[in-house]
Amino acid sequence: MVREWDPRTASSAEIASLLDTLNAVLAADLPQDPPWQESSLREYLSEVMPGERRISWVVQAEPTTGGGPGAMLGHVHVLLLGDIGVLEVLVHPTARRTGLGRDLVRLVARRVYQEGFRSIGVEVVGETPAVAFYEALGFSREYVETRSVLDLSAVDWTALAEMATAVGAGYRLEFCPGGPPDDLIDAYARAKAEVRDVDDGELRPSSYDPQRLRDSLDTLHRRGMKPYIVLAIHERTGEVAGLTEVVVPAQHPTRADQYDTIVVQGHRGYGIDRAIKARMLLELRSAEPELAEVQTWNAQANEAMLKVNAELGYRSDREWCEYSVDVAELVHHLDPAR
């Protein structure tokens, strides 16, 4: 049974069943990734930024013989933001190759088309069945990143402490759990805005406007995701010269996600990038004692940051790709008679 689904009003049993499907997919496609937990999963699925909407559907098996709800065999949601719909599809490994995934994409394509959006994007993990699935539907690869993972048990903490202090004179580092203080929000946003033209992909947009940045931090907290920030402050001007962001999700608290790392153009060459990332890891060691790994994504052309990550101990894992398709073309592909 396929039906539109709202995680805000879903039963606890449905949330638990969806978690089982998600972890079955991870075990099949990304066996080295930690399984997700139910903590704040409902909020993760329902909370969005102002001006954005998420629409979800589920595929549920028939009720059990005891009258309980059937297992979630599939889930799809689309996040509508800007002029694009960002798609995510989960199909339980036991239900693959049945046409279920294609049916779920068809549902999304019709709705996105009716809503007047022009394109659909999706993140596709390299070396998984999703690559062939989306390419067969007409999606084109637009952007490729390399995911790297740092095993904190293998870190040389003495060397890391030295890296954290190896920053040029005239700069100080500040650790900001939860987000930057409000008096630095404007300077923080200016630092991010300076590099907004860098090709970072479109499906995980950064926030460059001060109010949108506040909204973004608030949304992270509501989704059960704890942000940590390290800033490099230029002492003479008080400007944010560099920043790095890591988020620890309640849904997989043993593996954190690296978000933006930025060094403002006029402050490059002073060792800020390596120092702020090293300081972040030292702080996380105390703030998040259960944390075992940090994962980060970098454009393959960003050789400088890839070099810094390698010095810190990150190891390349796999490609992480953004695909997109014209909505009208996708609808025609899936429903040629329409």
C-alpha positions as MATLAB code, in Angstrom:
seq = 'MVREWDPRTASSAEIASLLDTLNAVLAADLPQDPPWQESSLREYLSEVMPGERRISWVVQAEPTTGGGPGAMLGHVHVLLLGDIGVLEVLVHPTARRTGLGRDLVRLVARRVYQEGFRSIGVEVVGETPAVAFYEALGFSREYVETRSVLDLSAVDWTALAEMATAVGAGYRLEFCPGGPPDDLIDAYARAKAEVRDVDDGELRPSSYDPQRLRDSLDTLHRRGMKPYIVLAIHERTGEVAGLTEVVVPAQHPTRADQYDTIVVQGHRGYGIDRAIKARMLLELRSAEPELAEVQTWNAQANEAMLKVNAELGYRSDREWCEYSVDVAELVHHLDPAR';
ca = [
       0.000    0.000    0.000;
       1.415    3.380   -1.052;
       0.222    6.476    0.746;
       1.280   10.014    1.503;
       2.821   10.104    4.936;
       3.518   12.766    7.553;
       6.259   11.891   10.058;
       4.884   14.474   12.494;
       1.701   12.429   13.015;
       3.056    8.943   12.286;
       2.818    6.305   14.982;
       5.891    5.261   16.940;
       5.593    1.833   15.314;
       5.806    3.397   11.851;
       8.867    5.432   12.799;
      10.524    2.294   14.191;
       9.691    0.316   11.043;
      11.094    3.051    8.823;
      14.279    2.989   10.907;
      14.541   -0.757   10.300;
      14.305   -0.177    6.545;
      16.891    2.611    6.655;
      19.344    0.419    8.550;
      18.713   -2.514    6.199;
      19.613   -0.226    3.280;
      22.764    0.953    5.068;
      23.795   -2.626    5.846;
      23.404   -3.558    2.170;
      24.925   -0.469    0.537;
      27.194    1.166    3.140;
      28.130   -1.618    5.564;
      30.955    0.441    7.132;
      28.547    3.232    8.148;
      27.088    3.151   11.659;
      23.418    2.212   11.981;
      20.993    5.006   12.745;
      19.137    5.352   16.039;
      15.544    6.360   16.681;
      16.564    9.401   18.752;
      15.028   12.533   17.132;
      14.360   10.607   13.904;
      10.810   12.004   13.712;
      12.199   15.541   14.002;
      14.934   14.807   11.469;
      12.277   13.785    8.950;
       9.843   16.630    9.608;
      11.710   19.828   10.508;
      12.687   22.109    7.603;
      14.028   25.589    7.027;
      11.567   28.502    6.665;
      10.319   28.626    3.083;
      10.999   24.936    2.455;
       8.550   22.017    2.341;
       8.997   18.267    2.551;
       6.441   15.819    1.113;
       6.717   12.108    1.950;
       5.183    8.797    0.889;
       5.604    5.285    2.284;
       5.007    1.796    0.992;
       3.648   -0.421    3.742;
       3.144   -4.163    3.702;
      -0.215   -5.660    4.598;
      -1.056   -5.741    8.336;
       0.360   -8.647   10.291;
      -1.766  -11.635   11.249;
      -2.026  -10.165   14.729;
      -3.488   -6.964   13.356;
      -0.330   -4.870   13.759;
       0.831   -2.438   11.087;
       2.743   -3.884    8.159;
       6.434   -3.226    7.739;
       7.653   -0.191    5.813;
       9.018   -1.538    2.540;
       9.843    1.835    1.051;
       9.939    5.542    1.725;
      10.390    8.578   -0.474;
      10.448   12.258    0.295;
      11.103   15.378   -1.696;
      12.365   18.616   -0.187;
      11.118   21.622   -2.145;
      13.555   24.529   -1.957;
      14.337   27.324   -4.376;
      13.482   26.020   -7.834;
      14.482   22.401   -7.222;
      13.014   19.349   -5.548;
      15.605   17.251   -3.686;
      14.695   13.573   -3.734;
      15.516   10.703   -1.381;
      14.303    7.149   -1.932;
      14.647    4.146    0.385;
      13.606    0.657   -0.700;
      14.147   -2.301    1.608;
      16.700   -4.681    0.029;
      14.124   -7.493    0.047;
      11.785   -5.351   -2.096;
      14.311   -4.230   -4.702;
      13.989   -5.087   -8.392;
      10.202   -5.127   -8.091;
       9.579   -1.725   -9.674;
       8.866   -0.179   -6.283;
      11.625    2.412   -6.486;
      10.507    3.479   -9.946;
       6.913    3.826   -8.713;
       8.050    6.043   -5.846;
      10.038    8.304   -8.174;
       6.969    8.544  -10.430;
       4.898    9.781   -7.479;
       7.462   12.463   -6.718;
       7.882   13.511  -10.345;
       4.151   14.040  -10.792;
       3.866   16.103   -7.604;
       6.948   18.217   -8.334;
       5.673   18.854  -11.855;
       2.254   19.876  -10.511;
       3.950   22.196   -8.000;
       5.678   24.006  -10.874;
       9.271   23.064  -10.100;
      11.626   22.624  -13.024;
      14.165   20.076  -11.827;
      14.766   17.256   -9.361;
      18.126   16.593   -7.728;
      19.354   13.629   -5.742;
      22.501   12.654   -3.893;
      23.795    9.308   -5.125;
      26.477    7.335   -3.328;
      29.132    5.837   -5.569;
      29.428    2.058   -5.880;
      25.816    1.462   -4.819;
      22.836    0.237   -6.891;
      21.448    3.785   -6.848;
      23.935    4.857   -9.555;
      22.494    2.565  -12.234;
      18.943    3.160  -10.971;
      18.992    6.939  -11.415;
      20.992    6.887  -14.627;
      18.413    4.504  -16.135;
      15.711    7.065  -15.272;
      17.548    9.806  -17.162;
      19.284   11.585  -14.292;
      22.625   13.196  -15.215;
      25.653   13.512  -12.983;
      26.312   17.192  -12.243;
      28.819   17.233   -9.406;
      31.151   14.796   -7.653;
      32.714   14.940   -4.208;
      34.986   12.541   -2.375;
      33.858   11.413    1.056;
      36.654   10.869    3.556;
      36.384    9.379    7.039;
      38.579   10.002   10.076;
      38.897    7.204   12.642;
      39.418    9.046   15.921;
      40.986    5.986   17.548;
      43.907    6.274   15.119;
      44.542   10.012   15.609;
      47.936   11.187   16.888;
      46.557   13.620   19.465;
      49.969   15.086   20.328;
      50.607   15.991   16.702;
      47.069   17.302   16.424;
      47.594   19.638   19.390;
      50.657   21.061   17.662;
      48.670   21.634   14.464;
      45.961   23.476   16.408;
      48.451   26.071   17.632;
      50.331   26.469   14.337;
      48.432   29.540   13.188;
      49.935   32.867   12.145;
      50.424   35.730   14.596;
      47.474   38.073   14.860;
      44.804   35.366   14.883;
      43.009   33.606   17.720;
      40.791   30.540   17.583;
      37.432   30.361   19.330;
      35.368   27.225   19.954;
      31.609   27.823   19.767;
      29.455   24.822   20.750;
      25.913   25.255   19.456;
      26.846   27.952   16.955;
      28.623   31.300   16.864;
      27.604   33.955   19.403;
      25.043   36.405   18.078;
      27.516   39.288   18.037;
      29.610   37.348   15.502;
      26.752   36.170   13.270;
      27.130   39.054   10.814;
      30.900   38.565   10.510;
      30.371   34.805   10.236;
      27.866   35.276    7.420;
      30.225   37.673    5.596;
      32.979   35.058    5.690;
      30.655   32.482    4.150;
      29.297   34.933    1.583;
      32.778   35.703    0.261;
      33.081   32.193   -1.146;
      29.464   31.716   -2.205;
      30.486   31.503   -5.856;
      32.675   28.480   -5.233;
      31.081   25.407   -6.819;
      29.893   23.514   -3.748;
      26.964   21.760   -5.394;
      23.326   22.752   -5.049;
      21.668   20.123   -2.865;
      23.229   21.197    0.445;
      23.242   24.987    0.160;
      25.098   27.051    2.735;
      23.544   30.034    4.499;
      25.182   33.366    3.721;
      22.520   35.787    4.981;
      22.684   36.446    8.766;
      18.995   35.694    9.367;
      19.070   32.583    7.212;
      22.144   31.493    9.135;
      20.234   31.883   12.407;
      17.341   29.916   10.898;
      19.737   27.212    9.741;
      21.254   26.796   13.208;
      17.793   26.715   14.792;
      16.665   24.063   12.308;
      19.695   21.911   13.064;
      18.876   22.006   16.781;
      15.207   21.162   16.139;
      16.282   18.176   14.024;
      18.407   16.812   16.871;
      21.715   17.812   15.284;
      24.305   19.576   17.463;
      26.503   22.089   15.610;
      30.014   22.889   16.731;
      31.980   25.818   15.276;
      35.635   26.861   15.452;
      36.369   30.401   14.305;
      39.649   32.084   13.444;
      39.344   35.735   14.468;
      41.618   38.399   13.010;
      42.494   40.220   16.202;
      43.157   43.644   14.697;
      39.814   43.903   12.861;
      37.639   41.401   14.755;
      36.657   39.855   11.451;
      36.050   36.127   11.007;
      39.032   35.011    8.940;
      38.151   31.336    8.880;
      35.599   28.874   10.159;
      34.902   25.186   10.324;
      31.610   23.480   11.205;
      30.934   19.962   12.477;
      27.501   18.573   13.308;
      26.874   15.592   15.600;
      23.473   14.068   14.762;
      21.447   12.344   17.462;
      20.524    9.779   14.786;
      24.124    8.533   14.425;
      26.061   10.086   17.321;
      29.216    8.020   16.829;
      29.904    9.584   13.414;
      29.882   13.365   12.991;
      29.413   15.290    9.744;
      31.840   17.979    8.640;
      30.031   20.929    7.061;
      31.759   24.055    5.685;
      35.408   24.871    6.204;
      36.255   28.331    4.868;
      39.279   30.609    4.978;
      38.624   34.119    3.675;
      40.790   34.960    0.671;
      42.801   37.748    2.323;
      43.717   35.515    5.272;
      45.030   32.497    3.431;
      48.605   31.320    3.851;
      48.656   31.555    7.658;
      47.857   27.911    8.469;
      44.279   28.719    9.471;
      42.599   25.828    7.640;
      44.626   23.092    9.312;
      44.612   24.809   12.712;
      40.846   25.274   12.947;
      40.143   21.686   11.883;
      42.689   20.336   14.374;
      41.238   22.487   17.167;
      37.766   21.202   16.296;
      38.847   17.584   16.702;
      40.483   18.327   20.050;
      37.311   20.013   21.313;
      35.073   17.205   20.059;
      37.187   14.688   21.940;
      36.002   16.297   25.176;
      32.538   17.488   24.121;
      31.453   14.216   22.470;
      33.253   11.310   24.198;
      31.161    8.709   22.332;
      32.228   10.075   18.950;
      34.286    7.543   16.969;
      34.494    9.019   13.461;
      34.095   12.227   11.468;
      33.124   12.206    7.803;
      33.724   15.008    5.351;
      33.037   15.707    1.694;
      35.322   17.628   -0.643;
      35.297   18.552   -4.303;
      37.890   16.475   -6.113;
      39.506   19.666   -7.430;
      39.974   21.072   -3.907;
      43.508   19.764   -3.558;
      44.432   22.102   -0.692;
      41.650   20.843    1.602;
      42.211   17.224    0.587;
      45.865   17.688    1.607;
      44.858   19.164    4.993;
      42.447   16.302    5.603;
      45.141   13.748    4.777;
      47.494   15.424    7.272;
      44.791   15.145    9.932;
      44.345   11.434    9.200;
      41.254   11.318    6.986;
      41.110    8.466    4.481;
      39.204    8.679    1.194;
      36.128    6.469    1.202;
      33.996    6.767   -1.961;
      32.451    9.163   -4.446;
      29.364   11.156   -3.433;
      27.533   12.488   -6.467;
      24.772   14.949   -7.257;
      22.442   14.016  -10.097;
      19.618   16.054  -11.600;
      16.893   15.743  -14.203;
      14.367   18.016  -15.874;
      11.002   17.324  -14.249;
       8.987   17.375  -17.487;
      11.434   14.954  -19.109;
      11.277   12.634  -16.089;
       7.469   12.628  -16.101;
       7.488   11.788  -19.799;
      10.067    9.058  -19.254;
       8.014    7.429  -16.503;
       4.596    8.042  -18.107;
       5.227    8.182  -21.872;
       1.474    8.099  -22.604;
       0.812   11.312  -20.616;
];
